[in-house]
Short mmCIF file of C-alpha atoms in Angstrom, two decimals:
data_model
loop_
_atom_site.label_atom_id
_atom_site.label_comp_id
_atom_site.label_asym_id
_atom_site.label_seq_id
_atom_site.Cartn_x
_atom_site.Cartn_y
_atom_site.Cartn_z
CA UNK A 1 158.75 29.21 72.72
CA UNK A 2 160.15 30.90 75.39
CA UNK A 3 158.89 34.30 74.77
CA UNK A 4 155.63 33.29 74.31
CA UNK A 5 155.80 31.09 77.81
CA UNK A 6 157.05 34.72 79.37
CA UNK A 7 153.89 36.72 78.04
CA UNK A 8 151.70 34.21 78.99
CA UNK A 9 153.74 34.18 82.46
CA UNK A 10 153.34 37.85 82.61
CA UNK A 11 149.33 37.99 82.22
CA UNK A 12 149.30 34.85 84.85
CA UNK A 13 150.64 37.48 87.52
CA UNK A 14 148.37 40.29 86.23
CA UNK A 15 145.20 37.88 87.12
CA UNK A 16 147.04 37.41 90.59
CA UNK A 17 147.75 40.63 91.16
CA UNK A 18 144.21 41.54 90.29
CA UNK A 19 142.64 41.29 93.63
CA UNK A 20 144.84 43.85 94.66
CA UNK A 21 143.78 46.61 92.06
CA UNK A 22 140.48 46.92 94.08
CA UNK A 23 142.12 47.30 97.17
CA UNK A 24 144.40 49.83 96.02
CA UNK A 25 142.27 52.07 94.35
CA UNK A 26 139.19 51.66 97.27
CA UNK A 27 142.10 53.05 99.48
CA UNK A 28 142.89 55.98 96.87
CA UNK A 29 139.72 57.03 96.14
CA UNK A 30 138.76 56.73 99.74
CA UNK A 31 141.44 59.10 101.02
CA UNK A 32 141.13 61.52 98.29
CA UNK A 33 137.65 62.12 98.94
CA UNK A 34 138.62 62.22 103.28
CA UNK A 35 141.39 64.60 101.71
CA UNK A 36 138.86 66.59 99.45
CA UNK A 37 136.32 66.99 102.40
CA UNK A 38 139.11 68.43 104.77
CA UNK A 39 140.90 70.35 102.17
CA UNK A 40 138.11 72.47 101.04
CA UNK A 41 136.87 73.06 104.86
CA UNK A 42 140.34 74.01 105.69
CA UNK A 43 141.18 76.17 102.51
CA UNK A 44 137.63 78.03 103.46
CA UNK A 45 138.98 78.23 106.80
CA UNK A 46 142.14 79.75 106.01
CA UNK A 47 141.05 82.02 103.49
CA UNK A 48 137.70 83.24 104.95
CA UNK A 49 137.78 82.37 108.95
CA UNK A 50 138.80 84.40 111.92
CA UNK A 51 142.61 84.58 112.81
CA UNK A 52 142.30 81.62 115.85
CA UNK A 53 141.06 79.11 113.36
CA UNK A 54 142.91 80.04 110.48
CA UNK A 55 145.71 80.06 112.52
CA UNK A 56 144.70 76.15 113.41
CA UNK A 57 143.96 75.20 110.16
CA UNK A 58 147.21 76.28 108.81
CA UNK A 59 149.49 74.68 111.82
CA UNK A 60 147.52 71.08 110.64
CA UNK A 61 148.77 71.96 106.84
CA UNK A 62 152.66 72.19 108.31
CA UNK A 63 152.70 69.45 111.11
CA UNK A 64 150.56 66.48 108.77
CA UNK A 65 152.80 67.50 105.91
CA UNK A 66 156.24 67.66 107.57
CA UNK A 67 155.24 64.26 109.06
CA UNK A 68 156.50 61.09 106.89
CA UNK A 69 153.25 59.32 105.56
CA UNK A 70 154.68 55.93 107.22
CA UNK A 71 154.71 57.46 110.54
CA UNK A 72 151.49 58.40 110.50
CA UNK A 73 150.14 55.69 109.29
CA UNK A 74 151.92 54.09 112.20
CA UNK A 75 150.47 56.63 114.84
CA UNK A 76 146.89 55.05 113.38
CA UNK A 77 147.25 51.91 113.51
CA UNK A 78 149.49 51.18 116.40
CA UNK A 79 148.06 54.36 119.05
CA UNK A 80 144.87 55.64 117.59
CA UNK A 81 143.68 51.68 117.20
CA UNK A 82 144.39 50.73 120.43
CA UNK A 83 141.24 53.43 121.63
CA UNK A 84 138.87 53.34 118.53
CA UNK A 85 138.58 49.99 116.52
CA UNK A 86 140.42 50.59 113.13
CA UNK A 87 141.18 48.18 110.81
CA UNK A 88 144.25 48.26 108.72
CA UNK A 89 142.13 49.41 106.08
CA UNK A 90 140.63 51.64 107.89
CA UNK A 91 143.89 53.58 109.62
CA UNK A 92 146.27 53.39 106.37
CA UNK A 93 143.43 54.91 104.41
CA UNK A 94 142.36 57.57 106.79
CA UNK A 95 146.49 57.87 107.21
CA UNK A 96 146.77 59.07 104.13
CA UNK A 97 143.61 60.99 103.49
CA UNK A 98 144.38 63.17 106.39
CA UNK A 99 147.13 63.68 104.61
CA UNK A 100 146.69 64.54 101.51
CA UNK A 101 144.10 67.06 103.51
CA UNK A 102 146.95 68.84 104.36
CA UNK A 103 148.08 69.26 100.49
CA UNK A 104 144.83 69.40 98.81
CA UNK A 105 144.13 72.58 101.52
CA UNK A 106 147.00 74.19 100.34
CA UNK A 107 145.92 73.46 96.21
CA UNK A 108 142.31 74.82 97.17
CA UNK A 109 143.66 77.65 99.32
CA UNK A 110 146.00 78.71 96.41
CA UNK A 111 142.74 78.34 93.78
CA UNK A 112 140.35 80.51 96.20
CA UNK A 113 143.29 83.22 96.12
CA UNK A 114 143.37 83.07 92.41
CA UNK A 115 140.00 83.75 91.49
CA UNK A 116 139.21 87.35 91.10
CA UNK A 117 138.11 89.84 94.31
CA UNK A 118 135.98 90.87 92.41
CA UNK A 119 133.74 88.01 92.46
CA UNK A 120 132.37 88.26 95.62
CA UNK A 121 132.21 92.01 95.64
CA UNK A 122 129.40 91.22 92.58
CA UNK A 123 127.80 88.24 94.54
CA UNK A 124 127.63 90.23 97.79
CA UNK A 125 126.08 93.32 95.47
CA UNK A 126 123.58 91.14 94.70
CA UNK A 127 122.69 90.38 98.77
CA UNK A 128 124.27 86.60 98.75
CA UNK A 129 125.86 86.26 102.63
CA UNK A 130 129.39 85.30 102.81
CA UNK A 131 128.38 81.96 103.00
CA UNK A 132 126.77 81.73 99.90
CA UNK A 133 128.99 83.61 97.81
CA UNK A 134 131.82 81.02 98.96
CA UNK A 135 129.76 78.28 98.18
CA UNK A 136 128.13 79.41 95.05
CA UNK A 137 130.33 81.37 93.21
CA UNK A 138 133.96 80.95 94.85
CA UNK A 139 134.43 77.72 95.44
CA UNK A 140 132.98 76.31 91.86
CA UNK A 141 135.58 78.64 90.51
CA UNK A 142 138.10 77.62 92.70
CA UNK A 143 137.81 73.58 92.50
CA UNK A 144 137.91 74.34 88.44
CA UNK A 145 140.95 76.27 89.25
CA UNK A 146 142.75 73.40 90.93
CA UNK A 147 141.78 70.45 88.82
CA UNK A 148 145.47 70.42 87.03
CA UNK A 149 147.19 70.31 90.52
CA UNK A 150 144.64 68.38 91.73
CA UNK A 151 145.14 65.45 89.43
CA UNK A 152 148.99 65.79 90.30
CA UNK A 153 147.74 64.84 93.75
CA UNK A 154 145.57 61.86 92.49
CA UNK A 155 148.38 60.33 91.27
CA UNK A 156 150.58 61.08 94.30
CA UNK A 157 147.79 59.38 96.53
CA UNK A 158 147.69 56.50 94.09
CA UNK A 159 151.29 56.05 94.89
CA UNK A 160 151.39 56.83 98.41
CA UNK A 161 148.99 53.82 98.86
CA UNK A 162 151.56 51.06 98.64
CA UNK A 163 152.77 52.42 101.78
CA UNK A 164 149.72 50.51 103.61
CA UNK A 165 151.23 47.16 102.54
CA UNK A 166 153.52 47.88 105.63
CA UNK A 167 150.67 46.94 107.99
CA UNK A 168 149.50 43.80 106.14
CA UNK A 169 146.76 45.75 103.82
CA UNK A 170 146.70 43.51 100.57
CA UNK A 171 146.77 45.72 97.91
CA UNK A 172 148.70 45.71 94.85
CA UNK A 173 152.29 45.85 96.21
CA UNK A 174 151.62 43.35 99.01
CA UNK A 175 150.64 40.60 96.49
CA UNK A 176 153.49 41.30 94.38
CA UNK A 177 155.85 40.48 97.29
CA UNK A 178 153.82 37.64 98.24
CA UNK A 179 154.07 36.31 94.63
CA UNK A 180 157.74 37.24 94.20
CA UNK A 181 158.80 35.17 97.10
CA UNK A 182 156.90 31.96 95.68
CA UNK A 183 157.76 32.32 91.93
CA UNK A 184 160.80 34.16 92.65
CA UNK A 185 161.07 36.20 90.00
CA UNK A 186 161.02 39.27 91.11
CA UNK A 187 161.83 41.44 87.83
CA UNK A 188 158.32 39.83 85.98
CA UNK A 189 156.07 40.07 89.20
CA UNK A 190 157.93 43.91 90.30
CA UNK A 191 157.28 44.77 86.29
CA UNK A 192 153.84 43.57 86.45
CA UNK A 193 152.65 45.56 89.75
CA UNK A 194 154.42 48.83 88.02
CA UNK A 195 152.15 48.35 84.56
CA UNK A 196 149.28 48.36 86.75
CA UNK A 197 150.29 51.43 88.37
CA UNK A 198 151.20 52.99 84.73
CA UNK A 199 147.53 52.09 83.41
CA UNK A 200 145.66 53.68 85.86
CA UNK A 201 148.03 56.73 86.09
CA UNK A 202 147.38 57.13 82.69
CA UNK A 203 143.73 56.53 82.90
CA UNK A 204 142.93 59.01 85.40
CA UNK A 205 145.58 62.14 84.09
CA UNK A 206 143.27 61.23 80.67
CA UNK A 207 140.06 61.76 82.67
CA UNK A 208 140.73 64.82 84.43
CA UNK A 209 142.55 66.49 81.42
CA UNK A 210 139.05 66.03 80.27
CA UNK A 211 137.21 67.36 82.95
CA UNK A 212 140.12 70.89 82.88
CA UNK A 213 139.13 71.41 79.14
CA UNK A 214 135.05 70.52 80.00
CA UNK A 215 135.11 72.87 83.01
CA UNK A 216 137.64 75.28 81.83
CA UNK A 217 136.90 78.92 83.45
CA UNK A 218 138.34 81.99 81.63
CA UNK A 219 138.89 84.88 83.69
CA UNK B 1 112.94 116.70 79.97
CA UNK B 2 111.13 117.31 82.88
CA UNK B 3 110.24 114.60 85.19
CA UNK B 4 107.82 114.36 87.97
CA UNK B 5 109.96 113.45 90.97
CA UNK B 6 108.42 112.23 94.19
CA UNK B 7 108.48 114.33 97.72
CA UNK B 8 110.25 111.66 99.62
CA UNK B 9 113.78 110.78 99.09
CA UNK B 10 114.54 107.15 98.03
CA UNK B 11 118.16 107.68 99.78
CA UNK B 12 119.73 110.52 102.01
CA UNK B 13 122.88 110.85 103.09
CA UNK B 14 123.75 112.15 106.23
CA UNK B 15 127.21 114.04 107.00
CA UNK B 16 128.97 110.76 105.56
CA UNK B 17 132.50 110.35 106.00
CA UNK B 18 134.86 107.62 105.47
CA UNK B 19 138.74 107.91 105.79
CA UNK B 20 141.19 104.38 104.51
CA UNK B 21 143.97 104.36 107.57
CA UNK B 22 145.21 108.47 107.30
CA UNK B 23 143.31 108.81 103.84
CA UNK B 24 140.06 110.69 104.51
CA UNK B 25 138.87 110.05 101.42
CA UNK B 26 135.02 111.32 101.64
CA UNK B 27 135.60 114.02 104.16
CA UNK B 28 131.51 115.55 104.56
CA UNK B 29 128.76 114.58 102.12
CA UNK B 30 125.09 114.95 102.33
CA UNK B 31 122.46 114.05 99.58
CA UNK B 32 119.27 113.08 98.83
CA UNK B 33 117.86 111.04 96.01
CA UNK B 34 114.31 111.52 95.05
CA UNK B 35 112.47 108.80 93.82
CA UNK B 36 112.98 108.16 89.80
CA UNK B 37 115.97 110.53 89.90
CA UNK B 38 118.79 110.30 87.72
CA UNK B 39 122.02 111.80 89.60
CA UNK B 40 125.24 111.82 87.49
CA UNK B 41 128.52 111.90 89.89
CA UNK B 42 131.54 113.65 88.34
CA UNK B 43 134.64 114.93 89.50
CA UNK B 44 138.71 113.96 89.49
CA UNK B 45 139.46 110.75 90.32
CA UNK B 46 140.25 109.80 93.89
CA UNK B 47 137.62 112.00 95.57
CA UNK B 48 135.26 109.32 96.94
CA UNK B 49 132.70 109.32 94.26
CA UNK B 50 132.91 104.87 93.95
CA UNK B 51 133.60 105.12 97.74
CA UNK B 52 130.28 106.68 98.07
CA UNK B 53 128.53 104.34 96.05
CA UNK B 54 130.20 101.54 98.18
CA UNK B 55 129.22 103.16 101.14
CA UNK B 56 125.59 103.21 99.83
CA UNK B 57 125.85 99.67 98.88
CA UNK B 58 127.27 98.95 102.47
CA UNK B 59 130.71 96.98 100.34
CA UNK B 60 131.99 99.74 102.56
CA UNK B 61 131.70 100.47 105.85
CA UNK B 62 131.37 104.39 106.36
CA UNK B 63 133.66 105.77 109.43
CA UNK B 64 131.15 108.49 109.93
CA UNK B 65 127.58 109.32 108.92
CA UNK B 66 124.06 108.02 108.49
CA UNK B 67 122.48 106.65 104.75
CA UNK B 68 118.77 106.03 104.83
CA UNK B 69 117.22 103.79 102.28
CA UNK B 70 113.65 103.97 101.52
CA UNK B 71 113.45 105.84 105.52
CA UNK B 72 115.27 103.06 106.85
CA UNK B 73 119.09 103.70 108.40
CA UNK B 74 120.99 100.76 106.87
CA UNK B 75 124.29 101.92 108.51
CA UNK B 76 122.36 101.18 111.69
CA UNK B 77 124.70 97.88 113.51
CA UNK B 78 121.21 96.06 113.55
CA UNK B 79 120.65 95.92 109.66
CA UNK B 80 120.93 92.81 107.90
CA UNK B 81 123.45 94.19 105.12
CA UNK B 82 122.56 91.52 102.55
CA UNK B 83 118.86 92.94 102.61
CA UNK B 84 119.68 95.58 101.92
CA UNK B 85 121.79 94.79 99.35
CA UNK B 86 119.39 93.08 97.21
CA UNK B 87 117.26 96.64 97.10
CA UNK B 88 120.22 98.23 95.72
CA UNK B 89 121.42 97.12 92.46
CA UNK B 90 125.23 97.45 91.38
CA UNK B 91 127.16 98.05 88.27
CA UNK B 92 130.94 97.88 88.31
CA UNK B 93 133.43 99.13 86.24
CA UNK B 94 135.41 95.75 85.74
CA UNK B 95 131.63 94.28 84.94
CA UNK B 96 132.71 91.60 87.86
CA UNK B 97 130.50 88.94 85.90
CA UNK B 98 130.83 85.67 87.34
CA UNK B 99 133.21 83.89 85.17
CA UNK B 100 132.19 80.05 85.46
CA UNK B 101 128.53 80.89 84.48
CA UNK B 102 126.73 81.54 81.33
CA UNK B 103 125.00 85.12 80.81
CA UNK B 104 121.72 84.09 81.84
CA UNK B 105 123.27 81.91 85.12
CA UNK B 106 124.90 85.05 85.82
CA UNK B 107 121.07 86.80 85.87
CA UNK B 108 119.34 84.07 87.41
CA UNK B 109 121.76 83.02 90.37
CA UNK B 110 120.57 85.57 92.64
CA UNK B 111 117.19 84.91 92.36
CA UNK B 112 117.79 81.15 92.85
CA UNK B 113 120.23 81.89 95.27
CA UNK B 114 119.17 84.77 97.08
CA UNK B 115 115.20 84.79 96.79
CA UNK B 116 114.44 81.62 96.63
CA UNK B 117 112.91 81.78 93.05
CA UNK B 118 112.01 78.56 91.24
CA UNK B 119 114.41 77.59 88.60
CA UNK B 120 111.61 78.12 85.46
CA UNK B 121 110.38 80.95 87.09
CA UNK B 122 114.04 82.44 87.66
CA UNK B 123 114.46 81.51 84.18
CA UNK B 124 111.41 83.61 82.66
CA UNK B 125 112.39 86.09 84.54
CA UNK B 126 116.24 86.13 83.25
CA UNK B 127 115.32 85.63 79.70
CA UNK B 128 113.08 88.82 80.48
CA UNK B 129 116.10 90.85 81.99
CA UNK B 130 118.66 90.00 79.29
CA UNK B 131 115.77 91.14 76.89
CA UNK B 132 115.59 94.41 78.52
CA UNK B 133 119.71 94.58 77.70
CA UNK B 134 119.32 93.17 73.73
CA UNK B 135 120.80 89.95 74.33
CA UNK B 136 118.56 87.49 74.61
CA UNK B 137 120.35 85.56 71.68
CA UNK B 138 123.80 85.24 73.95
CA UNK B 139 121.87 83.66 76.86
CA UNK B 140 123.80 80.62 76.82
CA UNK B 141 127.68 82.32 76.34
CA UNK B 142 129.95 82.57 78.78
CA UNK B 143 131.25 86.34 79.28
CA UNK B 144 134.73 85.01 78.23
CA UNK B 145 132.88 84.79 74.84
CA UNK B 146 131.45 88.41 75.22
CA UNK B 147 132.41 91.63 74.02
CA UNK B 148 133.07 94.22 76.57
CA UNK B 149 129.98 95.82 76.06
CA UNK B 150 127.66 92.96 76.66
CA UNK B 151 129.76 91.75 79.54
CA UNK B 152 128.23 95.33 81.01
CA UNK B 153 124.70 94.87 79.60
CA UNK B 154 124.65 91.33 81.53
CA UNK B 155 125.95 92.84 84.30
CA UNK B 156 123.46 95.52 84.10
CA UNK B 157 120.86 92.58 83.66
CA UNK B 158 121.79 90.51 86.85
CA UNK B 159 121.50 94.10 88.77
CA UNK B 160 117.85 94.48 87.24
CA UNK B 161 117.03 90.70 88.14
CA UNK B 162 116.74 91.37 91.61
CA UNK B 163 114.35 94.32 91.10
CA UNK B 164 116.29 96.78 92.99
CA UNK B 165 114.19 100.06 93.88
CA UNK B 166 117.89 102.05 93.12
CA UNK B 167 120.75 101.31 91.29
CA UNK B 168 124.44 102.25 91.48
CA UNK B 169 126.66 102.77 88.27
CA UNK B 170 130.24 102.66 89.18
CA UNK B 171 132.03 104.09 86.33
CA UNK B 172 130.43 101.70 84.18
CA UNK B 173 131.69 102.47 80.52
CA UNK B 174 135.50 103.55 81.97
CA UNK B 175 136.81 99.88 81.49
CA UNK B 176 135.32 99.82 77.47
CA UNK B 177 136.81 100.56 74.03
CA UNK B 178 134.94 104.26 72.86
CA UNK B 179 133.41 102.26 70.54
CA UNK B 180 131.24 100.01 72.92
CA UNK B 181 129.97 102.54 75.53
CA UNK B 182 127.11 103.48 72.92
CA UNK B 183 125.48 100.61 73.58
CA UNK B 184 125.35 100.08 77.60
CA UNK B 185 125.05 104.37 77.63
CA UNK B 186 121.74 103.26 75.20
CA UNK B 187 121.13 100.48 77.90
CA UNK B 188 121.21 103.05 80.87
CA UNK B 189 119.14 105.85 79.14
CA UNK B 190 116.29 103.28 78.34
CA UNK B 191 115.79 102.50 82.27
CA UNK B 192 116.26 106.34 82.78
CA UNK B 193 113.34 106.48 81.19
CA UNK B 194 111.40 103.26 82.57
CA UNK B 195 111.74 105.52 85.40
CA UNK B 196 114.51 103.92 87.32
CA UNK B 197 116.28 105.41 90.22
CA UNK B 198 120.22 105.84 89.51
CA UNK B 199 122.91 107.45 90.66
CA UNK B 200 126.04 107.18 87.99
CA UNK B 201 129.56 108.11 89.33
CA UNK B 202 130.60 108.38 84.95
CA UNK B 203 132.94 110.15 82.59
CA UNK B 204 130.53 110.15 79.94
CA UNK B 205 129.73 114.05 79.79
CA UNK B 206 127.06 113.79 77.00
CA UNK B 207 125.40 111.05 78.30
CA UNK B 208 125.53 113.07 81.91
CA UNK B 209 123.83 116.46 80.50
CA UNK B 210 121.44 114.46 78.45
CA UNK B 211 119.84 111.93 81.00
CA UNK B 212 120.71 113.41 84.39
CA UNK B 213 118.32 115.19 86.18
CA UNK B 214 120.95 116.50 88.52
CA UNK B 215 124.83 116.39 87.79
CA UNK B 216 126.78 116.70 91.29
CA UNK B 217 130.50 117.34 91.26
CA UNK B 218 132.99 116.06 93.88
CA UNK B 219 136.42 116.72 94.87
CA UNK B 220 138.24 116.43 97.59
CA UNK B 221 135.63 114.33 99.31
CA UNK B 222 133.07 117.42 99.41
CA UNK B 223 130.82 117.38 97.41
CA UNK B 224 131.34 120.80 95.30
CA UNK B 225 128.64 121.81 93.34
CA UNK B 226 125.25 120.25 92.06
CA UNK B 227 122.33 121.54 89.85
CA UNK B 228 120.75 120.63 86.76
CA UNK B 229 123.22 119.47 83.58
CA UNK B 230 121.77 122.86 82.01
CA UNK B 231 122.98 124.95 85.02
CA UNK B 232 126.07 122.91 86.22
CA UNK B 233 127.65 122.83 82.56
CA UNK B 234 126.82 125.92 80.67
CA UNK B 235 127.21 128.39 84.16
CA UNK B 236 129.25 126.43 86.86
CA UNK B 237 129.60 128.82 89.84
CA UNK B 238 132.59 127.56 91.36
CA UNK B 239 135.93 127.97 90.06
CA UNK B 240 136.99 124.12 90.66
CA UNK B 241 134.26 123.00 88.98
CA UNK B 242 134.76 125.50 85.43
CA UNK B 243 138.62 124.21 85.66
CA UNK B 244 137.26 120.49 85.66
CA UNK B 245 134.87 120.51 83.43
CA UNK B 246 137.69 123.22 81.18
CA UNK B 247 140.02 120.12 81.90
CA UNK B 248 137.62 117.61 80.01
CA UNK B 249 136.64 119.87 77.59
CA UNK B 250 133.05 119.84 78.52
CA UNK B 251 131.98 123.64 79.49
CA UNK B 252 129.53 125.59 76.93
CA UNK B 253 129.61 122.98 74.39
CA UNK B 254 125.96 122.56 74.61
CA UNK B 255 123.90 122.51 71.73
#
């Protein structure tokens, strides 16, 4: 039966491909959480810090995100690696964590504009420093604020990592082309990297719809 | 209702002024709060009486004058503001309840936060404070899920958490339906009488001539007139203060 012999063709590359799931979603979660860590810092900045650093933090926002993704992942791998020992990994990852830095500041930035003023009039009434009221009662507000255009970014990292196949990292789409050029068959091997990519899109919009309606804040 | 007042004033201000840009908007005020006092602020709107309390509260920093707390200058550049702040609890209008935590989070954060309380403790101590209010039994809503009036009575809670030696009302009924302010007015007139010292910039005329112990009126960022409710409502000497209080219907209605 041929279609039979197709489906079973069709889980064959899934199991091949499978190596390359890990890979791809070590490098997503890894530079959404480099992206998380500079995103709040330089949303904090923006929003709360003097003019000079502001000023700083918002020039890194334009320059990393009018920069192609490729490129930088190029200025890692091929300048920064020639000083400091990066692996592939290591520089498409940070690449594109530094990146989406740039974007999540802007989603956190927008999120700690949104939530009222009058929050941290009441938490500096009752004698919290600046410091404290940011980290106590703004930012939980504002990370709850930004998880719906937050997951948009999830899934924009999760796509943006096929981009370090071009310097030999083996994730998902690098195994697919490796495959395609044995077996070729490119349609099965191209449709089986995509479901991969569908499932755990879906998966993660699932679990942070979730988490919006869990940690939903009314105003 | 006669109350027995201490010498020393809790808070004096001294020739305060504070102007926004080219809007003076408290142009000379001087005051003193005695110690278990209950000072009701009235006058028109826009004539610095929530820019005084802000000023007291240090939210807002005065362009001229002195305030003494407790015979301490806290406009002084050396103070530590937040301090301070925790001596002086504040009411807003908008109730400014902090929207991702339940009511009694919202009591207990500053005394986790701020003094370093142990959570059971802090906890005790919350329960305790939205006792006080009457709403022990919504500890664990979120003010999205409270009425207007017990958004105020948990704000009025997380102010008495941090067992502040005065407390500010800032128009603190003006943002509820008429028929909720009976209950955070009740709220207010029970620590009145626990002997709490407050100074209330309200509306609430009835509430003013029956727990005040001194009304002061205020316009044009001076203050105008003061005296007792008896004295400032039945026999107002100035002419701006018998058109106000004409205005609102409030003069020799007393029973």
């Amino acid at each position: 039966m041929l279609i039979m012999e197709k489906i079973q063709n069709f889980f064959l590359l899934l199991r091949y491909l499978l190596p390359g799931l890990g890979i791809t979603i070590s490098v997503t979660i890894i530079a959404l959480a480099v992206g998380f860590f500079l995103g709040t810092i330089m949303a904090v900045i923006r929003v709360y810090g003097g003019r000079i650093l502001s000023g700083l933090a918002a020039s890194y926002s334009v320059i990393v995100r009018a920069v192609p993704v490729v490129v930088t992942i190029f200025i890692l791998y091929f300048v920064i690696a020639e000083f400091i020992n990066l692996t592939p990994f290591l520089s498409g990852t940070l690449a594109l964590g530094f990146t989406s830095g740039a974007y999540q500041s802007e989603i956190f930035r927008g999120a700690i504009l949104s939530v009222p003023p009058g929050q941290m009039v009441a938490a500096r009434a009752i004698g919290m420093s600046r410091r404290k009221a940011v980290s106590s009662i703004i930012l939980p507000q504002a990370i709850r604020l930004s998880i719906p255009a937050w997951s948009n970014e999830v899934t924009l990292v999760l796509k943006d990592s096929t981009l370090v196949y071009i310097i030999g990292v083996p994730e998902i789409l690098r195994r697919a082309q490796w495959i395609s050029a044995r077996n070729l068959e490119p349609f099965m091997t191209y449709i089986s990297a995509a479901t991969f990519y569908i499932v755990i899109t879906f998966l993660i919009s699932q679990g942070l719809d979730f988490l919006e309606r869990r940690y939903k804040v009314e105003m | 209702m006669e109350k027995h007042l201490g010498n020393e004033p809790i808070l004096t201000i001294e020739n305060l002024k504070k102007s926004f840009g080219e809007l003076e908007v408290i142009k000379d005020v001087s005051l003193a709060i005695e110690p278990k006092e209950v000072v009701v602020i009235i006058g028109p709107s826009g004539t610095g009486k929530s820019t005084m309390l802000q000023c007291v509260n240090l939210l807002t920093k005065p362009t001229a004058g002195k305030i003494y707390l407790e015979n301490q200058e806290i406009t002084a550049p050396s103070i530590n503001a937040d301090k301070v702040r925790q001596r002086i609890g504040m009411v807003f209008q908008e109730f400014n309840l902090f929207n991702h935590l339940t009511a009694i989070e919202n009591v207990t954060i500053g005394m986790t936060k701020v003094l370093g309380m142990k959570n059971t403790e802090a906890r005790n101590k919350g329960m305790y404070e939205l006792e006080r209010v009457g709403l022990a039994e919504q500890a664990t809503k979120y003010p999205s899920q409270l009425s207007g009036g017990q958004k105020q009575r948990v704000g009025i809670a997380r102010a008495l958490g941090m067992d502040p030696h005065i407390m500010l009302f800032d128009e603190p009924t003006s943002a509820l339906d008429p028929e909720l302010t009976g209950e955070v007015l009740n709220v207010m007139r029970k620590l009145a009488l626990e002997g709490m010292t407050m100074m209330v910039v309200s509306h609430e005329m009835s509430f003013a001539r029956e727990v005040a112990d001194r009304i002061i009126f205020m316009d044009e960022g001076y203050i105008v007139e003061q005296g007792s409710p008896h004295k400032l409502f039945n026999n107002p000497k100035s002419e701006r203060t018998r058109r106000f209080l004409s205005m609102i219907g409030s003069i020799n209605r007393e029973k």
